[in-house]
XYZ file of C-alpha atoms in Angstrom:
131
model
C -6.842 18.662 65.643
C -9.284 19.730 63.019
C -10.146 16.375 61.647
C -13.521 14.847 61.893
C -13.589 11.433 63.794
C -15.074 10.125 66.919
C -15.248 12.868 69.616
C -13.369 10.445 71.980
C -10.406 10.224 69.648
C -10.319 14.091 69.080
C -10.553 14.668 72.700
C -7.638 12.316 73.361
C -5.514 13.814 70.658
C -6.240 17.445 71.949
C -5.279 16.370 75.422
C -1.969 14.982 74.304
C -1.261 18.158 72.313
C -2.098 20.496 75.210
C 0.217 18.269 77.495
C 3.011 18.707 74.936
C 2.392 22.417 74.481
C 2.862 23.341 78.096
C 6.266 25.061 78.916
C 8.835 22.458 79.089
C 12.122 23.953 79.660
C 13.708 20.835 80.995
C 11.974 18.471 78.538
C 12.684 20.616 75.405
C 16.383 20.196 75.932
C 15.715 16.417 75.697
C 14.261 16.588 72.268
C 15.188 13.430 70.213
C 15.827 13.830 66.453
C 16.514 11.248 63.883
C 16.698 10.680 60.174
C 14.716 7.642 59.154
C 12.830 6.042 56.238
C 9.006 6.485 56.213
C 6.146 4.968 54.392
C 2.362 5.698 54.551
C -0.645 3.361 55.077
C -2.310 1.914 51.991
C -5.953 2.808 51.636
C -7.249 -0.750 52.370
C -6.490 -0.063 56.041
C -9.057 2.883 56.201
C -11.442 1.982 59.186
C -9.513 -0.904 60.503
C -8.603 -0.767 64.246
C -5.063 0.160 65.222
C -3.093 -1.432 67.889
C -4.228 1.341 70.288
C -7.899 0.554 69.671
C -8.725 3.529 67.562
C -9.676 3.261 63.949
C -7.278 4.297 61.077
C -8.633 7.285 59.216
C -6.432 8.519 56.435
C -7.481 12.194 56.908
C -6.098 12.242 60.449
C -2.603 13.179 61.323
C -1.554 9.782 62.796
C 1.371 7.304 62.579
C 2.730 3.981 63.527
C 5.983 3.399 65.267
C 7.227 0.135 66.735
C 8.113 1.449 70.265
C 7.210 5.033 70.872
C 4.310 5.174 73.374
C 0.754 5.670 72.052
C -0.124 9.412 72.161
C 3.402 10.466 71.502
C 3.479 13.573 69.222
C 6.172 13.327 66.530
C 7.208 16.099 64.138
C 7.885 14.563 60.788
C 9.906 16.788 58.324
C 10.600 16.147 54.667
C 14.250 17.282 54.301
C 13.785 17.810 50.542
C 11.279 20.419 50.863
C 11.276 21.435 54.469
C 7.562 20.653 54.910
C 6.699 19.392 58.498
C 3.649 17.834 60.133
C 2.774 16.779 63.699
C 1.404 13.251 64.034
C 0.121 11.278 67.015
C 1.482 7.671 67.386
C -1.546 5.347 67.655
C -0.483 2.171 66.027
C 2.501 -0.250 65.845
C 4.539 -0.823 62.889
C 5.798 -0.623 60.154
C 7.178 -4.239 60.436
C 10.499 -3.626 58.506
C 14.118 -3.061 59.567
C 14.664 -0.203 57.088
C 11.341 1.814 57.729
C 10.814 3.247 61.168
C 7.583 5.249 60.793
C 4.321 4.629 58.927
C 2.240 7.857 58.200
C -1.367 8.383 57.529
C -2.256 9.449 53.906
C -2.903 13.068 55.083
C 0.473 13.289 56.886
C 2.248 11.849 53.844
C 0.519 14.390 51.469
C 1.282 17.195 53.846
C 4.903 16.763 53.603
C 4.993 15.779 49.934
C 6.009 11.979 50.160
C 2.618 10.637 49.175
C 3.183 8.657 45.976
C 6.881 8.031 46.580
C 6.278 4.771 48.519
C 9.361 5.326 50.858
C 11.131 8.365 51.609
C 13.896 9.711 54.048
C 12.372 11.992 56.661
C 13.512 13.720 59.939
C 11.468 12.856 63.024
C 11.622 14.557 66.384
C 9.756 13.972 69.647
C 10.168 14.433 73.410
C 10.851 11.282 75.442
C 8.452 10.249 78.088
C 8.640 12.111 81.297
C 10.214 10.345 84.263
C 7.914 10.254 87.136
């Protein structure tokens, strides 16, 4: 992923990306896309444990979502500028009816919503595979 944090966290992230990057002819047709509101973590959360047990690091490409499984890779796009980023779900939240995804600071900056508080974004992800 290119961000420095515990090796175990990077290894887990890389494994998830590799799994998602495999040829997925059946899964790719199941891509789920939604337009939702997003926010980003306040700096006071830096270093705190997330619900998944990893520590929040503002420079990592991570996100909180209320019900997507931990490890899900979500593409988040700012429709106003077309900028996109891939984030890994590693926390639960945001605890709001209106806001559906909470981005790390790095992710919010990458798509140009940092400093806006709340922004409309497009999210897309592959559903869990049925075993």
